[in-house]
Coordinates of C-alpha atoms (C1' of nucleotides) in Angstrom, one line a residue:
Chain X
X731 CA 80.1 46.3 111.3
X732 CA 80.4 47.5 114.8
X733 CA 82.8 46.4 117.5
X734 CA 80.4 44.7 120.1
X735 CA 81.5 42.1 122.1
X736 CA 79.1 39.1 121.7
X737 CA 77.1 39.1 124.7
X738 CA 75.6 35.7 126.3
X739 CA 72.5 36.4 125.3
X740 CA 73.3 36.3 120.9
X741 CA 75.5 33.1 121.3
X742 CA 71.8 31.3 120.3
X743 CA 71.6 34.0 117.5
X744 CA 74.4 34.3 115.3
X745 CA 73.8 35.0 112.2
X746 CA 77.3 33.7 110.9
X747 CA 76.1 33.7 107.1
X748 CA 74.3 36.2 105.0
X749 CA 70.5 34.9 104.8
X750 CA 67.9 37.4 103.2
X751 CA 67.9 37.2 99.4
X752 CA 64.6 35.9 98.5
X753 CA 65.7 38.5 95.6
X754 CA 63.6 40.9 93.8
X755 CA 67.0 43.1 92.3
X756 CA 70.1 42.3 90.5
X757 CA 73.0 42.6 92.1
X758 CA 75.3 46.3 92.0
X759 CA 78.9 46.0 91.5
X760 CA 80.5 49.0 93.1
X761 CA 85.1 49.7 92.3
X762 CA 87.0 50.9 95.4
X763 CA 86.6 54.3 95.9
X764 CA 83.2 54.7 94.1
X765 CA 80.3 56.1 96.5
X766 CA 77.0 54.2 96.8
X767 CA 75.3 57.3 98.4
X768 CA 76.2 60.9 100.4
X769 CA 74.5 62.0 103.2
X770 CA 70.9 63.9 102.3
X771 CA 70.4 61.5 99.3
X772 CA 67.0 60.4 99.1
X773 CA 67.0 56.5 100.0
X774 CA 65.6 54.4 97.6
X775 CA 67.7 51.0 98.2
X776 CA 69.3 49.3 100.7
X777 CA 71.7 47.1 100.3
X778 CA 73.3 43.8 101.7
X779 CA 77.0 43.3 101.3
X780 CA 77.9 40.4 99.1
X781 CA 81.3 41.3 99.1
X782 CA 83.8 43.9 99.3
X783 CA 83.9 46.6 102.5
X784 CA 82.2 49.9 102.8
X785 CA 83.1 52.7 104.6
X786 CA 79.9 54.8 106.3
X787 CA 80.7 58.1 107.5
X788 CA 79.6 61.6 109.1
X789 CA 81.0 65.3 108.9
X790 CA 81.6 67.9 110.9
X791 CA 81.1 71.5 109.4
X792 CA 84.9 71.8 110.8
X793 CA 86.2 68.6 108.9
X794 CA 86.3 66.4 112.1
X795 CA 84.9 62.9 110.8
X796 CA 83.2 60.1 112.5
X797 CA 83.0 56.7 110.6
X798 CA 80.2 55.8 111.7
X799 CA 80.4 51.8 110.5
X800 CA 82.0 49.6 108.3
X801 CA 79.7 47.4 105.9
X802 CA 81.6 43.8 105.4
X803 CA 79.6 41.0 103.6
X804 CA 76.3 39.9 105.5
X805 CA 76.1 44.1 106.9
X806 CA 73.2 45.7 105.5
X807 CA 73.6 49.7 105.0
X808 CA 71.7 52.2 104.2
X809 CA 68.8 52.4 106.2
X810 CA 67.1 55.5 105.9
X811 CA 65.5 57.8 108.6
X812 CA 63.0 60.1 107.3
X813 CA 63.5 58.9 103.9
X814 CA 67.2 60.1 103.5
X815 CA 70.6 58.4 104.1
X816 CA 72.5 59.8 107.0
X817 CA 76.0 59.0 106.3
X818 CA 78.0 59.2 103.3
X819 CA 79.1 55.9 101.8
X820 CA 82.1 54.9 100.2
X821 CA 83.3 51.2 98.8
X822 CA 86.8 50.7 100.3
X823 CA 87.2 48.0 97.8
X824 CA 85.6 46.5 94.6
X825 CA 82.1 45.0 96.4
X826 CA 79.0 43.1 95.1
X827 CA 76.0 44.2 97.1
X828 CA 72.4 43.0 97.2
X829 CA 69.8 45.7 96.9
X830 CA 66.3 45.7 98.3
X831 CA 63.8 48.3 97.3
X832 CA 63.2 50.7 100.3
X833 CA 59.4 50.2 100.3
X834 CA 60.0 46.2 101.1
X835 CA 61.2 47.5 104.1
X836 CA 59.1 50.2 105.2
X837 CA 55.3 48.7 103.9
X838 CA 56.2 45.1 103.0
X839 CA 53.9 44.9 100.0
X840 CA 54.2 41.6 98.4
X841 CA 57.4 40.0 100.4
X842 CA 56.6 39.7 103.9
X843 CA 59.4 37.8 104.8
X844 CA 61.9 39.9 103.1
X845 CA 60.2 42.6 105.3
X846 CA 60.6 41.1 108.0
X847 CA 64.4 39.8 107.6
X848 CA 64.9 43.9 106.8
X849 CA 63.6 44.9 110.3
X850 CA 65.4 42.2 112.4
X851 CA 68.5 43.8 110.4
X852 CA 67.8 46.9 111.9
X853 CA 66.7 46.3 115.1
X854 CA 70.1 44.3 115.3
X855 CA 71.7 46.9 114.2
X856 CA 70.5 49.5 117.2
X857 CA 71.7 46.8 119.3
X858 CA 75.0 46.6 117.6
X859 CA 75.0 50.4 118.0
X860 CA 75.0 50.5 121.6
X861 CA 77.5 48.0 122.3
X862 CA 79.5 50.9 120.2
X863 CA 78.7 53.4 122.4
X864 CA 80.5 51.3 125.3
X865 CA 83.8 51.2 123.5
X866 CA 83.4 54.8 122.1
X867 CA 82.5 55.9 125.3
X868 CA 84.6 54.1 128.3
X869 CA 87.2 52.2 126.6
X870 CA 91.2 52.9 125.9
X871 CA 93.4 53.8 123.0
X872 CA 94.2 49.3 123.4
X873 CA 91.5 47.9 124.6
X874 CA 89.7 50.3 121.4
X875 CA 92.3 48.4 118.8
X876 CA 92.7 45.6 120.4
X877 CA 88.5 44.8 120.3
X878 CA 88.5 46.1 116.5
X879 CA 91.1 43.3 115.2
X880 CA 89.5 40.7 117.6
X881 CA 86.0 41.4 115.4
X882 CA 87.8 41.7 112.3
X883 CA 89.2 38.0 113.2
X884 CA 86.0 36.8 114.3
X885 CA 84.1 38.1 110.8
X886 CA 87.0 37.8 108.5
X887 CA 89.6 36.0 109.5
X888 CA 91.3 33.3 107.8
X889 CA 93.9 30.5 108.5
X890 CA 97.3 31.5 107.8
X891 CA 99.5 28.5 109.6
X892 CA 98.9 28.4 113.2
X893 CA 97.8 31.7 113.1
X894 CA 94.4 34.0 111.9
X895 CA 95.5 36.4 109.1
X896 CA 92.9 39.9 108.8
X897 CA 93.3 41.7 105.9
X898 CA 92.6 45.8 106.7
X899 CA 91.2 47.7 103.5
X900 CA 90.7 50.7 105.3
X901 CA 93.7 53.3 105.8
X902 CA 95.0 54.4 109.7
X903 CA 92.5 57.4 109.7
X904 CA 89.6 55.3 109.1
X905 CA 90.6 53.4 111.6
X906 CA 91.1 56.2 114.0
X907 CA 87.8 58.0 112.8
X908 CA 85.9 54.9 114.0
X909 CA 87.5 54.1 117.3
X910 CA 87.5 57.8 118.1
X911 CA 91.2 58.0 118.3
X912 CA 93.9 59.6 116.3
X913 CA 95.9 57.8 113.1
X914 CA 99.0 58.4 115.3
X915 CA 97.8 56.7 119.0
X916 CA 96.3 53.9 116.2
X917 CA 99.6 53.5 114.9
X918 CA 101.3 53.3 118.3
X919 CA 99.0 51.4 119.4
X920 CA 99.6 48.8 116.4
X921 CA 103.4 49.1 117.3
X922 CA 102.7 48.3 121.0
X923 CA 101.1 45.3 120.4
X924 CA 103.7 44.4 117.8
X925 CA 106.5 44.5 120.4
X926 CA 104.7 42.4 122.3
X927 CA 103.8 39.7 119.9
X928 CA 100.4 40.0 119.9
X929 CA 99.8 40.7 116.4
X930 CA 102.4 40.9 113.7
X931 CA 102.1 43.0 110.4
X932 CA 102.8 41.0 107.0
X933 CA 102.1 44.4 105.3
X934 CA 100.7 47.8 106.5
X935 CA 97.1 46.0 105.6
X936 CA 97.7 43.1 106.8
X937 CA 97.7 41.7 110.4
X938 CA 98.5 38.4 111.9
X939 CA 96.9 37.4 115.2
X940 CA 99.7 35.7 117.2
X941 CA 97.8 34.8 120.4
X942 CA 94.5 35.4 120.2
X943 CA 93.7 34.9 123.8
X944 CA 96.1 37.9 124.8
X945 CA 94.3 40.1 122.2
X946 CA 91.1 39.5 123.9
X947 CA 92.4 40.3 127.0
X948 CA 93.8 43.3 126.2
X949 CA 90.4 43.9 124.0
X950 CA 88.3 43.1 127.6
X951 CA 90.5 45.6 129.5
X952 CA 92.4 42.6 131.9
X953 CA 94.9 44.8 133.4
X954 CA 97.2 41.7 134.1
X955 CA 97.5 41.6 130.2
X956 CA 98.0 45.7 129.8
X957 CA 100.7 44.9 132.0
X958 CA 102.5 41.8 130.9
X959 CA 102.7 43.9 127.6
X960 CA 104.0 46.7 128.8
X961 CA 107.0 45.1 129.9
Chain I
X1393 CA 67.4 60.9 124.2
X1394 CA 70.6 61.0 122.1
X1395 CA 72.7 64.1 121.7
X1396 CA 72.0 64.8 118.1
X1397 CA 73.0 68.0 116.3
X1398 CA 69.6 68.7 114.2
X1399 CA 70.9 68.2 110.6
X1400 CA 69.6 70.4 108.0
X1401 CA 67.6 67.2 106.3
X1402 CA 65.3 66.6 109.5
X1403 CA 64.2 69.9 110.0
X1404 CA 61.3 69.0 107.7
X1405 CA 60.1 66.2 109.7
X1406 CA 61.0 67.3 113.8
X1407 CA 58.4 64.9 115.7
X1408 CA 58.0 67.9 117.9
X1409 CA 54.8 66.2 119.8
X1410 CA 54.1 62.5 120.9
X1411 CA 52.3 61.0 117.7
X1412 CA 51.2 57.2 117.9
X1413 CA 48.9 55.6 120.8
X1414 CA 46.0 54.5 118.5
X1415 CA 46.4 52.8 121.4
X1416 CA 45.7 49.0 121.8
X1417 CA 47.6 48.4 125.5
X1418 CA 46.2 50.9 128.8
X1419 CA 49.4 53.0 130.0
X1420 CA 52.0 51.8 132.4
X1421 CA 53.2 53.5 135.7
X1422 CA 56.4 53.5 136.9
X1423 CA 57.8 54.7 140.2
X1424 CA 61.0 56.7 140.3
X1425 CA 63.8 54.4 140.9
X1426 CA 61.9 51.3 139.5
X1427 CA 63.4 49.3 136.8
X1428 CA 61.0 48.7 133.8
X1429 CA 63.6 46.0 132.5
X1430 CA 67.1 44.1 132.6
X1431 CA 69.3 43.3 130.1
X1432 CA 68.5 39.9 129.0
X1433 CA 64.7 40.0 129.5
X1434 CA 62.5 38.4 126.9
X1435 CA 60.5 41.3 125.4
X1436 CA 57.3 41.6 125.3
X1437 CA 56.2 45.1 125.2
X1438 CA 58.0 48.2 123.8
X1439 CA 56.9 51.7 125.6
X1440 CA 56.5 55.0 124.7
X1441 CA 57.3 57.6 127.2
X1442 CA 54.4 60.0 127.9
X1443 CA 56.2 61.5 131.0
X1444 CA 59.2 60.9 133.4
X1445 CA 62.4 59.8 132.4
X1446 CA 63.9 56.8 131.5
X1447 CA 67.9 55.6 131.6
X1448 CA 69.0 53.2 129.6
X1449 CA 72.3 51.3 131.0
X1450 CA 74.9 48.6 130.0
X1451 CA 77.4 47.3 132.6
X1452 CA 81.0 45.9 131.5
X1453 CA 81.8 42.9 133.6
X1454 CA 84.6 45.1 135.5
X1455 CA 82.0 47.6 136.4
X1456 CA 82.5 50.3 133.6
X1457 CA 78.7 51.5 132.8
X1458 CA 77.8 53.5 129.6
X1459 CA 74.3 55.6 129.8
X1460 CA 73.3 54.6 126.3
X1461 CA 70.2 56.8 126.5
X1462 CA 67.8 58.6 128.6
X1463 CA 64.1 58.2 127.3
X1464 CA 62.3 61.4 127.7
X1465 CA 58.3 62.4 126.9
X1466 CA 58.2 61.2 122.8
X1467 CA 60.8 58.6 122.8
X1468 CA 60.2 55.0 122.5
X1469 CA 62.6 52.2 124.8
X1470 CA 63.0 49.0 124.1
X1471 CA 63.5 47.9 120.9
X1472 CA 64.3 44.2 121.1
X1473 CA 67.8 42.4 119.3
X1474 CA 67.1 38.5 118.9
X1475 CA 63.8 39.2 120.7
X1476 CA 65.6 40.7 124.5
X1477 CA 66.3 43.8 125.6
X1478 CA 70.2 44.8 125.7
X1479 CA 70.1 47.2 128.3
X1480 CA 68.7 48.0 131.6
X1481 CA 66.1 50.5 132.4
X1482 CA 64.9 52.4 135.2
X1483 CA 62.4 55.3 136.2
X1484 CA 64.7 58.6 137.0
X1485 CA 61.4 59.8 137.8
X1486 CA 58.0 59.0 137.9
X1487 CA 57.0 58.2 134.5
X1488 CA 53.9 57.3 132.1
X1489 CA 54.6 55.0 129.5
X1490 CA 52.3 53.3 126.5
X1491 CA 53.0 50.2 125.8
X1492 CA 52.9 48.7 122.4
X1493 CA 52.9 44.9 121.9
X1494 CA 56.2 43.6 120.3
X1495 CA 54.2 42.0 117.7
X1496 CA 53.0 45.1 116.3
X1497 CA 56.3 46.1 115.7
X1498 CA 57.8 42.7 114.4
X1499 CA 54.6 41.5 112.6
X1500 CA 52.1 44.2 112.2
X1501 CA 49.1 41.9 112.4
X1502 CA 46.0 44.3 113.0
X1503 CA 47.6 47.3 113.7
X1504 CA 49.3 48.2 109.9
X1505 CA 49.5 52.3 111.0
X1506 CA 50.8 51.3 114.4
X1507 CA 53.3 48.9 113.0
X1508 CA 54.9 51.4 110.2
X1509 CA 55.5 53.8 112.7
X1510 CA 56.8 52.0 115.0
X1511 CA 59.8 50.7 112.1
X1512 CA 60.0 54.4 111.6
X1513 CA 60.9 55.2 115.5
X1514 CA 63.6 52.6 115.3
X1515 CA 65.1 54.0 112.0
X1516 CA 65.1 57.8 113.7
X1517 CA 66.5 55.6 116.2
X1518 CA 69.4 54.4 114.2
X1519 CA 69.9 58.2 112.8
X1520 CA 69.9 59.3 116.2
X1521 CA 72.6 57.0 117.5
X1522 CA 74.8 57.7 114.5
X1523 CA 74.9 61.6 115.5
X1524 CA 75.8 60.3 118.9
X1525 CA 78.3 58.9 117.8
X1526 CA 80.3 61.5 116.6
X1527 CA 79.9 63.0 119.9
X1528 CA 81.5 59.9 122.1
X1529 CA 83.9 60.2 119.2
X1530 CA 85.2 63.3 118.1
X1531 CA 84.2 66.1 121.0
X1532 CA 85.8 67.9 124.0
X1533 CA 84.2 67.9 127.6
X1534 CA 83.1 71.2 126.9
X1535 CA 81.5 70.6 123.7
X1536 CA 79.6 67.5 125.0
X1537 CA 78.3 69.1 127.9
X1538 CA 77.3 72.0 126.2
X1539 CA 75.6 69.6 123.7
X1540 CA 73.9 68.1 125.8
X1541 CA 72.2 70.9 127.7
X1542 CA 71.4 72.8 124.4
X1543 CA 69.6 69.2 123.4
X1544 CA 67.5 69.3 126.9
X1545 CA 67.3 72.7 126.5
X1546 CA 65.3 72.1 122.5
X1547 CA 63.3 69.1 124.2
X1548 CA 62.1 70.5 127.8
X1549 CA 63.5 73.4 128.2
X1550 CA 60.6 75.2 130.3
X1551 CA 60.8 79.3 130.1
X1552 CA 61.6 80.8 133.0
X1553 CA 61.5 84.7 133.1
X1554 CA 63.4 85.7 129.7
X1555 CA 66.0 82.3 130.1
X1556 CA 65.1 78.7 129.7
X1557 CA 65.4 76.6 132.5
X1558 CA 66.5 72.8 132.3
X1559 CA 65.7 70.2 135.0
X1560 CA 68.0 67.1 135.4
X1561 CA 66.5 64.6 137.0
X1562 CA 69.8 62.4 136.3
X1563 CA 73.0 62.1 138.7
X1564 CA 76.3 63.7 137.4
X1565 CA 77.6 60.1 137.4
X1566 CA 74.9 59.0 134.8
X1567 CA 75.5 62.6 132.6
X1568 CA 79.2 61.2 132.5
X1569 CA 78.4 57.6 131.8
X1570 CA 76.1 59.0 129.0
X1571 CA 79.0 61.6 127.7
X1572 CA 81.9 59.0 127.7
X1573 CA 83.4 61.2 130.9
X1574 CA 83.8 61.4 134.5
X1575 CA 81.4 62.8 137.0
X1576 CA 84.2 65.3 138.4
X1577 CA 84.6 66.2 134.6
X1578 CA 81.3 66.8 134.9
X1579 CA 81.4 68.8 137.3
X1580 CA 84.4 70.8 136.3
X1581 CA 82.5 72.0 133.1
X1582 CA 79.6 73.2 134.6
X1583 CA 81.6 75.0 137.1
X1584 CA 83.3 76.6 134.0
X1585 CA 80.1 77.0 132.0
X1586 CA 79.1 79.0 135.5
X1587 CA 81.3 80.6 136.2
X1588 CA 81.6 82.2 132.5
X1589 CA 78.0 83.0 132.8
X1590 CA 76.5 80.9 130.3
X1591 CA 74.6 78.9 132.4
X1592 CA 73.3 78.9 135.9
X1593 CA 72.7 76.2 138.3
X1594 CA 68.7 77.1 140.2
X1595 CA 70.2 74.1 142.6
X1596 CA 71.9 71.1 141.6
X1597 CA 69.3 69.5 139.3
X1598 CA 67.9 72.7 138.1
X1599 CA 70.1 74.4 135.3
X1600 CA 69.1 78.1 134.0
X1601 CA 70.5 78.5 130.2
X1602 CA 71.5 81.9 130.5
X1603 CA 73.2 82.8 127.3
X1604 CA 71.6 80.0 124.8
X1605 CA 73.6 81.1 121.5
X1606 CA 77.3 80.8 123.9
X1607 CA 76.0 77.5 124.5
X1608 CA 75.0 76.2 121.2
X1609 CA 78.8 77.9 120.3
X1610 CA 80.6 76.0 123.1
X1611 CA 78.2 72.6 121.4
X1612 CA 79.7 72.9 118.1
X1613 CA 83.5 73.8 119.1
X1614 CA 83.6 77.5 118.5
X1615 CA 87.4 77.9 119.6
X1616 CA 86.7 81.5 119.5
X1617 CA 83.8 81.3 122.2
X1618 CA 86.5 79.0 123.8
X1619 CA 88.9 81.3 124.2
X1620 CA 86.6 83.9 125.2
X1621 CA 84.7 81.9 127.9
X1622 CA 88.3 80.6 129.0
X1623 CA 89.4 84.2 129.8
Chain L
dC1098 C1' 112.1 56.6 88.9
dG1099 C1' 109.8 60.5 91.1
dG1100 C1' 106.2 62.7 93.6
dG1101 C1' 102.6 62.3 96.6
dT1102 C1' 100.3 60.0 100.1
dT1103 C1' 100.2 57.2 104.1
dC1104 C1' 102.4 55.4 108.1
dT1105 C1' 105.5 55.6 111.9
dT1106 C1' 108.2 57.7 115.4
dG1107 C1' 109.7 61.3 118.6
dA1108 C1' 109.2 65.3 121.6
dC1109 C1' 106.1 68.0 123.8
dT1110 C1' 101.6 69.4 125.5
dA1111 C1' 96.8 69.4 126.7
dT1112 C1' 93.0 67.3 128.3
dC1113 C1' 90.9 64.4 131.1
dT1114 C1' 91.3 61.0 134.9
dT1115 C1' 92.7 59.6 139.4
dC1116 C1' 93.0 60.1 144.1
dA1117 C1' 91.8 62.6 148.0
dA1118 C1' 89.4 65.7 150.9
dC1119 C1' 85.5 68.4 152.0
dG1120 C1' 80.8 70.3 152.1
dA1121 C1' 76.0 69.9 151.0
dA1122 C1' 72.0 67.2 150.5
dA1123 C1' 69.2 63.5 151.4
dG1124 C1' 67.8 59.4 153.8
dT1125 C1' 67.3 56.8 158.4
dG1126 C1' 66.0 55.8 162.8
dG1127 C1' 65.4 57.2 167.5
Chain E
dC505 C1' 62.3 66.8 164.7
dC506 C1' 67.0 66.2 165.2
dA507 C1' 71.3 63.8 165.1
dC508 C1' 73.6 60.5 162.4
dT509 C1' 75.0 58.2 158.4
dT510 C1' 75.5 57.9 153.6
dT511 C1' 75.4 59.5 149.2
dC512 C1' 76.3 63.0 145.9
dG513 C1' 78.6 67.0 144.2
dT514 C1' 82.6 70.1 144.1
dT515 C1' 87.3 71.3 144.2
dG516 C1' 92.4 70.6 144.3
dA517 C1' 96.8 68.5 143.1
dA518 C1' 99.2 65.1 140.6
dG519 C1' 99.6 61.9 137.0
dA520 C1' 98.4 59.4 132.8
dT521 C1' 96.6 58.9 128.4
dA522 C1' 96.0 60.5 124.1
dG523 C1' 96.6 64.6 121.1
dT524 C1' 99.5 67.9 118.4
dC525 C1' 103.2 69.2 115.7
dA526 C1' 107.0 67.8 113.1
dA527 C1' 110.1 65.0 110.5
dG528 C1' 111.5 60.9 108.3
dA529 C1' 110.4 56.2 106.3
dA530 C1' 107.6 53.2 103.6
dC531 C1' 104.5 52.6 100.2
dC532 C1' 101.8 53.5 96.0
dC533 C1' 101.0 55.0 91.4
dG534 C1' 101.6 56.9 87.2

DNA sequence: CGGGTTCTTGACTATCTTCAACGAAAGTGG
DNA sequence: CCACTTTCGTTGAAGATAGTCAAGAACCCG
């Protein structure tokens, strides 16, 4: 998963469900905290999501991390680049993933359509990647957290009341490690918006979206909403 | 282009030349300052570059523009999500390109070699992003400058008496919107990276890498080359 | 319950941005 | 070809945003 902000041109293109599956393997079960792969590992599978969250990340030599994505149900991970994983891959909770073998994608062979769903995955997933790079790249400390939880409440949210509840497996650094930001300016940042009754906090892992519409226009950068919230 | 740090895993398998081109399409010409495609366009045709340079640009609706890549000699551009293109392109320069039909890529048909490598550009592709990345992410202005000239200094760095030289065909406002900065940060740092003698600027497009391992030092966040260049 | 981790908050600082001015370079039209 | 205009790059000063360091609170787990 990747923050992107749904352009105009996916709204045809959702793919709100997991398809693929036309299965060849039996499921994995992964616990929270196992790895599914490190970084230099040859790549034999990849794997869809069933259930659970992942947690794919990169190293510096001096220790400064970048998680690179999170895999929630319908992601596919693992894609391999010269034969070997990239990232190092960690299950945040319990998960159920599908795996496909690693030549389906790169020759096909005998399921053509499964080789074909595998490719889409990735090409969507470069155009994921870039609308990364925009909030990486040019956006701030709230409109960073602000466009995270309105994802999160997009892909995983569920009714609670009025309001859309998003559970967060993944601690403050991991959080900060993906948005390029530090687990203090996240947790100010979760405080900010708090305050100002955008969100509430049932637990540390748990959000509540309050108003939506003000979380997306802090997430979209509207400086008339920066502003009412300062306040 | 992305600003990738060469892990240890792909120094087996550096595409140093242009493979590909069993060529089904006749090559493309582009004028400097032409686009080859907008953001929304059906695609059609993907293109290899055989010379020029590419840039590769998304637009926020409030103007904010990230440089998601530049496509230099070797790289492939437009890799379609849901069939378009998600970013616009234009000619920094006169440029050659090959194209390849988008079929080959998404169905193969008669050209099996063509299609398999063409998957495997957009998985380096994936890799590739993920190392830039941690770059948007995780480094300083110094570090991502110096990155990136060490990278154009591995991919076109021309020799030029006992230094390399580096052209950049780009603006300082599109090495910003590619670095996640601003162009007078831009600026700023190669002022510094001048001044400290690491670097020399031929004229303003023309960079001379003067001390290449200070560089590669300053890339990776040496604080003691840091220190010393600060003094 | 106790110890360790994670999260939050505060005070301070560094880095980068913003705003503004100026000079150099490049494009335009007489 | 030269003057004019515009764009682009550099530099400075001031300010804002996010980072660092440090301490305390909340949470988790055995």
């Amino acid at each position: 998963m990747y923050v992107t902000i749904p352009s105009e041109f996916d709204v045809e293109a959702r793919d709100s469900a997991l398809p693929l599956c036309p299965c060849n393997l039996t499921e994995t079960r992964l616990r929270g905290g196992a790895y599914l792969y490190y970084e230099g590992d040859e790549v034999d599978r990849l794997y869809q999501v069933k259930s659970g969250v992942l947690r794919l990340t990169r190293l510096l030599e001096d220790g400064r991390r970048q998680v690179i994505a999170f895999g929630y149900p319908g992601d596919i991970v693992g894609f391999p680049s010269n034969g070997r994983h990239h990232t190092d891959c960690e299950a945040l909770t319990n998960a159920r993933l599908q795996p496909y073998r690693r030549t389906t994608l790169e020759n096909g062979g005998s399921h053509p359509q499964l080789h074909h769903d595998l490719l889409q995955a990735a090409l969507r997933e470069i155009s994921a990647m870039q609308d990364h790079f925009m909030m990486l790249g040019r956006k701030s400390a709230v409109e960073k957290v602000s466009s995270f939880l309105c994802v999160l409440k997009d892909r995983v949210g569920k009714p609670q009341g009025q309001y859309a509840q998003v559970k967060l497996p993944m601690s403050r650094a991991d959080i900060a490690d993906f948005l390029g930001l530090t687990t203090e300016t996240v947790s100010r940042t979760f405080t900010q918006l708090r305050k100002s009754k955008v969100i509430a906090l049932e637990n540390i892992h748990t959000v509540i979206i309050l108003r939506p519409d003000a979380l997306l226009a802090l997430a979209q950068g509207d400086n008339a909403a920066q502003r009412a919230q300062a306040a």
